[in-house]
Coordinates of C-alpha atoms and ligand atoms in Angstrom, one line a residue:
M621 CA 72.7 10.6 -189.3
K622 CA 70.7 10.6 -186.0
E623 CA 67.4 12.5 -186.2
P624 CA 67.2 15.6 -183.9
T625 CA 64.9 15.4 -180.9
S626 CA 61.5 16.6 -181.9
I627 CA 59.1 18.6 -179.7
L628 CA 55.6 19.7 -180.4
L629 CA 54.5 22.9 -178.7
I630 CA 50.7 23.2 -178.4
Y631 CA 49.4 26.6 -177.5
T632 CA 45.9 26.6 -176.1
G633 CA 45.8 30.2 -174.8
G634 CA 46.4 32.0 -171.5
T635 CA 48.7 34.8 -170.3
I636 CA 51.9 33.3 -171.6
G637 CA 51.1 33.9 -175.3
M638 CA 49.9 37.5 -174.8
V639 CA 51.3 40.9 -175.5
H640 CA 50.0 44.4 -174.6
Q641 CA 48.2 46.1 -177.4
P642 CA 49.9 49.5 -177.5
E643 CA 46.7 51.5 -178.3
T644 CA 44.4 50.1 -175.6
G645 CA 46.8 48.5 -173.2
A646 CA 44.6 45.3 -173.3
L647 CA 46.3 41.9 -173.5
I648 CA 45.9 40.2 -176.8
P649 CA 47.2 36.8 -178.0
I650 CA 50.3 36.8 -180.3
D651 CA 50.4 34.8 -183.5
F652 CA 51.9 31.8 -182.0
S653 CA 53.5 30.6 -185.2
Q654 CA 55.8 33.6 -184.7
I655 CA 56.8 32.6 -181.2
S656 CA 60.5 32.6 -182.0
Q657 CA 60.2 36.4 -182.5
Q658 CA 59.2 36.7 -178.8
V659 CA 61.6 33.9 -177.7
P660 CA 64.6 34.0 -180.1
E661 CA 66.4 31.6 -177.7
L662 CA 64.2 28.8 -179.2
K663 CA 66.4 28.9 -182.3
R664 CA 69.4 28.0 -180.2
F665 CA 68.0 24.5 -179.3
D666 CA 69.3 21.8 -181.6
Y667 CA 65.8 20.2 -181.5
H668 CA 63.2 20.2 -184.1
I669 CA 60.4 22.3 -182.6
E670 CA 57.0 22.7 -184.2
T671 CA 54.0 24.6 -183.0
I672 CA 50.2 24.2 -183.1
A673 CA 47.8 26.7 -181.8
F674 CA 44.2 26.3 -180.8
D675 CA 41.9 28.3 -183.0
P676 CA 40.6 30.3 -181.3
V677 CA 42.9 30.4 -178.4
I678 CA 41.1 30.3 -175.0
D679 CA 41.5 31.8 -171.6
S680 CA 41.7 28.7 -169.4
S681 CA 38.6 29.8 -167.4
E682 CA 36.7 28.7 -170.5
V683 CA 38.1 25.2 -170.6
N684 CA 35.7 22.3 -170.8
P685 CA 36.1 18.5 -171.2
S686 CA 35.7 19.0 -174.9
D687 CA 39.1 21.0 -174.8
W688 CA 40.7 18.1 -173.0
V689 CA 39.5 15.8 -175.7
K690 CA 40.9 18.2 -178.4
L691 CA 44.2 18.3 -176.6
A692 CA 44.5 14.5 -176.1
R693 CA 43.5 13.9 -179.7
T694 CA 46.1 16.3 -181.0
I695 CA 48.8 14.4 -179.0
E696 CA 47.4 11.1 -180.1
K697 CA 47.5 12.2 -183.8
H698 CA 51.1 13.3 -183.5
Y699 CA 52.3 10.8 -180.9
N700 CA 54.7 8.9 -183.2
D701 CA 56.1 12.1 -184.8
Y702 CA 57.5 13.7 -181.7
D703 CA 59.7 12.8 -178.7
G704 CA 57.9 15.1 -176.3
F705 CA 55.0 17.6 -176.0
V706 CA 54.8 21.0 -174.3
I707 CA 51.4 22.4 -173.7
L708 CA 51.1 26.2 -173.1
H709 CA 47.9 26.7 -171.1
G710 CA 46.4 29.4 -168.9
T711 CA 47.2 28.9 -165.2
D712 CA 43.6 29.2 -163.9
T713 CA 42.6 25.7 -164.8
M714 CA 45.9 24.1 -165.7
A715 CA 45.8 21.7 -162.7
Y716 CA 42.4 20.4 -163.9
S717 CA 43.6 19.9 -167.5
A718 CA 46.8 18.2 -166.5
S719 CA 44.9 15.9 -164.1
A720 CA 42.3 15.1 -166.8
L721 CA 45.0 14.3 -169.4
S722 CA 46.9 12.1 -167.0
F723 CA 43.8 9.9 -166.6
M724 CA 42.9 10.0 -170.3
F725 CA 46.2 8.7 -171.5
Q726 CA 46.7 5.0 -171.4
N727 CA 50.3 3.8 -171.3
L728 CA 51.9 7.2 -171.9
T729 CA 55.5 6.7 -172.8
K730 CA 56.5 10.3 -173.6
P731 CA 56.7 13.5 -171.6
V732 CA 53.7 15.9 -171.7
I733 CA 54.6 19.1 -170.0
F734 CA 52.1 21.8 -169.2
T735 CA 53.4 25.3 -168.6
G736 CA 52.3 28.9 -168.7
A737 CA 53.2 32.2 -167.2
Q738 CA 52.0 34.8 -164.7
L739 CA 53.3 37.6 -166.9
P740 CA 52.9 37.7 -170.7
I741 CA 55.7 36.6 -172.9
G742 CA 55.9 40.1 -174.4
M743 CA 56.7 41.7 -171.1
L744 CA 60.3 42.3 -170.0
R745 CA 59.9 40.6 -166.6
T746 CA 58.0 37.7 -168.0
D747 CA 58.4 34.3 -166.3
G748 CA 57.1 32.7 -169.5
K749 CA 60.5 32.4 -171.2
E750 CA 62.2 30.5 -168.5
N751 CA 59.1 28.3 -168.1
L752 CA 58.9 27.6 -171.8
I753 CA 62.6 27.0 -172.3
T754 CA 63.0 24.6 -169.3
S755 CA 59.8 22.8 -170.2
I756 CA 61.2 22.1 -173.7
E757 CA 64.4 20.9 -172.2
I758 CA 62.6 18.5 -169.9
A759 CA 60.3 17.2 -172.7
A760 CA 63.4 16.5 -174.7
A761 CA 65.5 14.9 -171.9
R762 CA 66.4 11.3 -172.3
E763 CA 68.5 8.8 -170.4
K764 CA 69.7 5.5 -171.9
G765 CA 67.5 6.1 -174.9
R766 CA 64.3 6.5 -172.7
P767 CA 62.4 9.7 -172.0
M768 CA 63.4 11.0 -168.6
V769 CA 59.8 11.9 -167.5
P770 CA 57.1 9.9 -169.3
E771 CA 54.3 11.6 -167.4
V772 CA 51.9 14.5 -167.6
C773 CA 53.5 17.2 -165.6
I774 CA 53.3 20.9 -164.8
Y775 CA 56.6 22.9 -164.9
F776 CA 56.4 26.2 -163.2
E777 CA 59.0 28.5 -161.8
N778 CA 61.7 26.0 -161.0
K779 CA 59.7 22.9 -160.3
L780 CA 58.5 20.0 -162.3
M781 CA 55.4 18.5 -160.6
R782 CA 53.2 15.5 -161.4
G783 CA 50.2 17.3 -163.0
N784 CA 47.5 15.4 -161.1
R785 CA 49.2 16.4 -157.8
T786 CA 49.1 20.2 -158.4
T787 CA 46.8 23.0 -157.5
K788 CA 47.0 26.7 -158.4
Y789 CA 48.3 28.2 -155.3
S790 CA 49.1 31.9 -156.1
S791 CA 47.5 34.4 -158.4
E792 CA 50.3 36.8 -157.6
H793 CA 53.7 35.1 -157.4
F794 CA 55.7 33.4 -160.0
N795 CA 55.4 30.1 -158.1
A796 CA 51.8 29.7 -159.1
F797 CA 51.5 26.0 -158.4
A798 CA 52.0 23.8 -155.5
S799 CA 52.2 20.0 -155.1
P800 CA 51.7 19.7 -151.4
N801 CA 51.5 15.9 -151.1
N802 CA 54.1 14.9 -153.6
P803 CA 57.7 16.1 -154.0
P804 CA 58.8 17.7 -157.3
L805 CA 59.8 15.2 -160.0
A806 CA 62.6 17.6 -160.9
V807 CA 64.0 20.9 -159.7
A808 CA 65.7 23.3 -162.1
G809 CA 68.7 25.2 -160.7
L810 CA 72.0 25.5 -162.4
Q811 CA 71.2 22.0 -163.5
I812 CA 67.9 20.2 -163.8
R813 CA 68.0 17.6 -161.1
Y814 CA 65.5 14.7 -161.6
N815 CA 64.0 12.8 -158.7
H816 CA 64.3 9.5 -160.5
S817 CA 63.0 7.3 -157.8
I818 CA 59.5 8.8 -157.9
I819 CA 59.1 9.2 -161.7
R820 CA 56.7 6.6 -163.0
Q821 CA 58.1 4.2 -165.7
P822 CA 55.6 2.8 -168.2
D823 CA 55.6 -0.6 -169.9
L824 CA 57.1 0.3 -173.3
Q825 CA 55.5 -2.7 -174.9
K826 CA 51.9 -1.6 -174.3
P827 CA 50.3 0.6 -177.0
F828 CA 49.4 4.2 -176.3
S829 CA 45.7 5.1 -176.5
I830 CA 43.3 7.7 -175.0
K831 CA 40.0 7.4 -173.1
E832 CA 37.8 10.4 -173.8
N833 CA 34.3 10.0 -172.4
F834 CA 33.6 12.3 -169.6
D835 CA 30.5 12.3 -167.5
T836 CA 29.8 15.9 -166.5
G837 CA 27.2 14.9 -164.0
V838 CA 29.8 15.4 -161.3
G839 CA 30.0 18.2 -158.8
I840 CA 32.0 19.6 -155.9
L841 CA 30.4 20.3 -152.5
K842 CA 32.5 22.2 -150.0
L843 CA 31.3 22.0 -146.4
F844 CA 31.3 25.1 -144.3
P845 CA 30.0 26.0 -140.8
G846 CA 26.3 26.8 -141.0
I847 CA 25.7 24.8 -144.3
S848 CA 22.0 24.3 -144.5
R849 CA 20.0 21.2 -145.1
S850 CA 18.1 22.9 -148.0
F851 CA 21.4 23.8 -149.7
V852 CA 22.8 20.3 -149.4
E853 CA 19.6 18.7 -150.5
S854 CA 19.3 21.0 -153.5
I855 CA 22.7 19.8 -154.6
L856 CA 22.1 16.1 -154.0
D857 CA 18.8 16.3 -155.8
S858 CA 20.3 18.1 -158.9
P859 CA 19.0 16.2 -161.9
G860 CA 21.7 14.1 -163.6
L861 CA 24.2 14.3 -160.7
H862 CA 26.0 10.9 -160.6
G863 CA 29.1 11.8 -158.6
L864 CA 30.1 14.3 -155.9
V865 CA 33.5 15.4 -154.6
L866 CA 32.8 16.2 -151.0
E867 CA 35.4 18.7 -149.6
T868 CA 35.4 18.0 -145.9
Y869 CA 37.3 19.5 -142.9
G870 CA 40.8 18.3 -141.8
S871 CA 41.3 14.6 -142.0
G872 CA 37.9 14.1 -143.7
N873 CA 35.4 15.3 -141.1
A874 CA 31.8 16.6 -141.5
P875 CA 29.0 17.7 -139.1
T876 CA 27.2 14.7 -137.5
S877 CA 23.7 16.1 -138.3
I878 CA 21.4 13.2 -139.1
W879 CA 20.0 15.1 -142.2
L880 CA 23.5 15.2 -143.7
S881 CA 24.4 11.6 -143.2
Y882 CA 20.9 10.6 -144.3
G883 CA 21.0 12.8 -147.4
L884 CA 24.5 11.4 -148.4
H885 CA 23.4 7.9 -147.8
R886 CA 20.3 8.3 -149.9
F887 CA 22.5 9.5 -152.7
T888 CA 24.9 6.6 -152.5
L889 CA 22.0 4.1 -152.1
N890 CA 20.5 5.5 -155.4
G891 CA 23.8 4.7 -157.1
G892 CA 25.6 8.0 -156.7
L893 CA 29.3 8.1 -155.8
I894 CA 30.8 10.4 -153.2
L895 CA 34.5 10.9 -152.8
N896 CA 35.8 12.5 -149.6
V897 CA 38.6 15.0 -150.2
T898 CA 40.1 17.3 -147.5
Q899 CA 39.8 21.1 -147.7
C900 CA 43.3 21.3 -146.3
Q901 CA 46.1 22.1 -148.8
A902 CA 48.2 19.2 -147.5
G903 CA 47.5 15.9 -145.7
F904 CA 44.9 13.2 -146.2
V905 CA 41.5 11.9 -145.4
E906 CA 41.4 9.2 -142.7
M907 CA 37.8 8.2 -142.3
G908 CA 36.8 6.8 -139.0
L909 CA 39.6 8.7 -137.1
Y910 CA 37.0 11.0 -135.5
E911 CA 33.3 10.5 -134.7
T912 CA 32.7 13.2 -137.3
S913 CA 33.8 11.0 -140.2
R914 CA 32.4 7.7 -139.1
G915 CA 29.0 8.7 -140.3
L916 CA 30.4 9.4 -143.8
K917 CA 31.8 5.9 -144.0
A918 CA 28.5 4.4 -143.0
A919 CA 26.8 6.6 -145.7
G920 CA 28.9 4.9 -148.3
V921 CA 31.4 7.8 -148.9
I922 CA 34.7 6.7 -150.4
S923 CA 38.0 8.1 -149.0
G924 CA 40.0 10.1 -151.5
H925 CA 43.0 9.9 -149.2
D926 CA 45.4 12.6 -150.3
I927 CA 44.0 13.3 -153.8
T928 CA 43.5 17.0 -154.9
T929 CA 40.1 18.3 -155.7
E930 CA 41.2 18.8 -159.3
A931 CA 42.3 15.2 -159.7
A932 CA 39.3 13.9 -157.8
L933 CA 36.8 15.7 -160.1
T934 CA 38.5 14.8 -163.4
K935 CA 39.1 11.2 -162.4
M936 CA 35.5 10.8 -161.3
M937 CA 34.2 12.4 -164.6
L938 CA 36.3 10.0 -166.7
L939 CA 35.6 6.9 -164.7
L940 CA 31.8 7.5 -164.7
G941 CA 32.0 8.3 -168.4
S942 CA 33.9 5.2 -169.4
I943 CA 33.0 2.3 -167.0
E944 CA 29.6 0.9 -166.3
D945 CA 30.3 -1.2 -163.3
K946 CA 30.0 0.9 -160.1
E947 CA 32.0 -1.4 -158.0
E948 CA 34.9 -1.2 -160.5
I949 CA 34.7 2.6 -160.4
K950 CA 34.7 2.6 -156.6
E951 CA 37.7 0.4 -156.6
K952 CA 39.5 2.7 -159.0
L953 CA 38.6 5.8 -157.0
S954 CA 40.2 4.3 -153.9
T955 CA 43.5 3.4 -155.7
S956 CA 46.2 5.3 -157.5
L957 CA 45.9 5.1 -161.3
R958 CA 48.5 7.7 -162.3
G959 CA 50.3 8.4 -159.0
E960 CA 47.6 10.8 -157.9
I961 CA 47.3 9.1 -154.5
T962 CA 50.1 8.2 -152.1
A963 CA 50.3 4.4 -151.6
I964 CA 48.8 3.6 -148.3
Ligands
LIG2250 N1 43.1 33.8 -167.1 C1 44.4 33.3 -167.6 C2 44.1 31.9 -168.0 O1 44.0 31.0 -167.1 C3 45.4 33.4 -166.5 C4 46.8 32.8 -166.9 O2 47.0 32.4 -168.0 O3 47.6 32.7 -166.0 O4 44.0 31.6 -169.1

């Protein structure tokens, strides 16, 4: 007899797994092994579903690279036992975690779907049930014997998005995430419609593994009108800073002040890496289009094209932590490794 499809649910924390404590009204985590009490619909799947919960569970504002390692190792440990993985995670840093895992996994051949909720699973109007149920369905979906979406994704409201293309967009509405530079990999309506042509297909012959060394000597500097020399220099001179994600204006522009170009150039000449990412929600960096970005190019700044800040940061941390050769890192920062940059 054919084995049922098996799914591992990993609960890390966040609003989805919470209920209101009647006495205080405060949100407290549920015992996740009892999830089917909150979502009895789970019993109606003919899949074999198991759950693992982080101990302790964490609000995603507390997430660190060590949690990404814990998650990746959990999946690595159970990789051969399940057909797909669903990670329940707080929404606040979900885009960072999904980006990080997409770069950590080498030759991923199974779906890893992050989801969460804006309203706790114990509330009547929760969005958590639909998010969870559809994520499980997507993680289990196969076509011609192959998983439908062998990628790290975020499913939220009715869209399945490539994880490293997402950003948290609303703290208020059910559509908490946006993927402005990449269309959804699937949309759930009456049916789940997959956008097959943009789903990445792995080489099934290559073995799955993880990379897990992050260099946390990476930071984000967002430009703003009136930014001072002392502020920029204090960041560039931070001890142990090896990489910087520079959030510039529009298509990658920055003030032309000599002190800024000089400071950035000094940083790159000393071996630091700077990746130019736009502050805009959508669109891409095009260095050299305006006078205001030519100086950045001359200072050795690398174009991040249309990468999100979340993907830029996690990619840089992992590359700096796992590769010695700076030229190789620069090369990898300029190219798409997991579909995080649109092909130029
Ligand atoms: N603060 C929560 C978290 O990110 C919010 C949420 O789950 O949506 O863990």
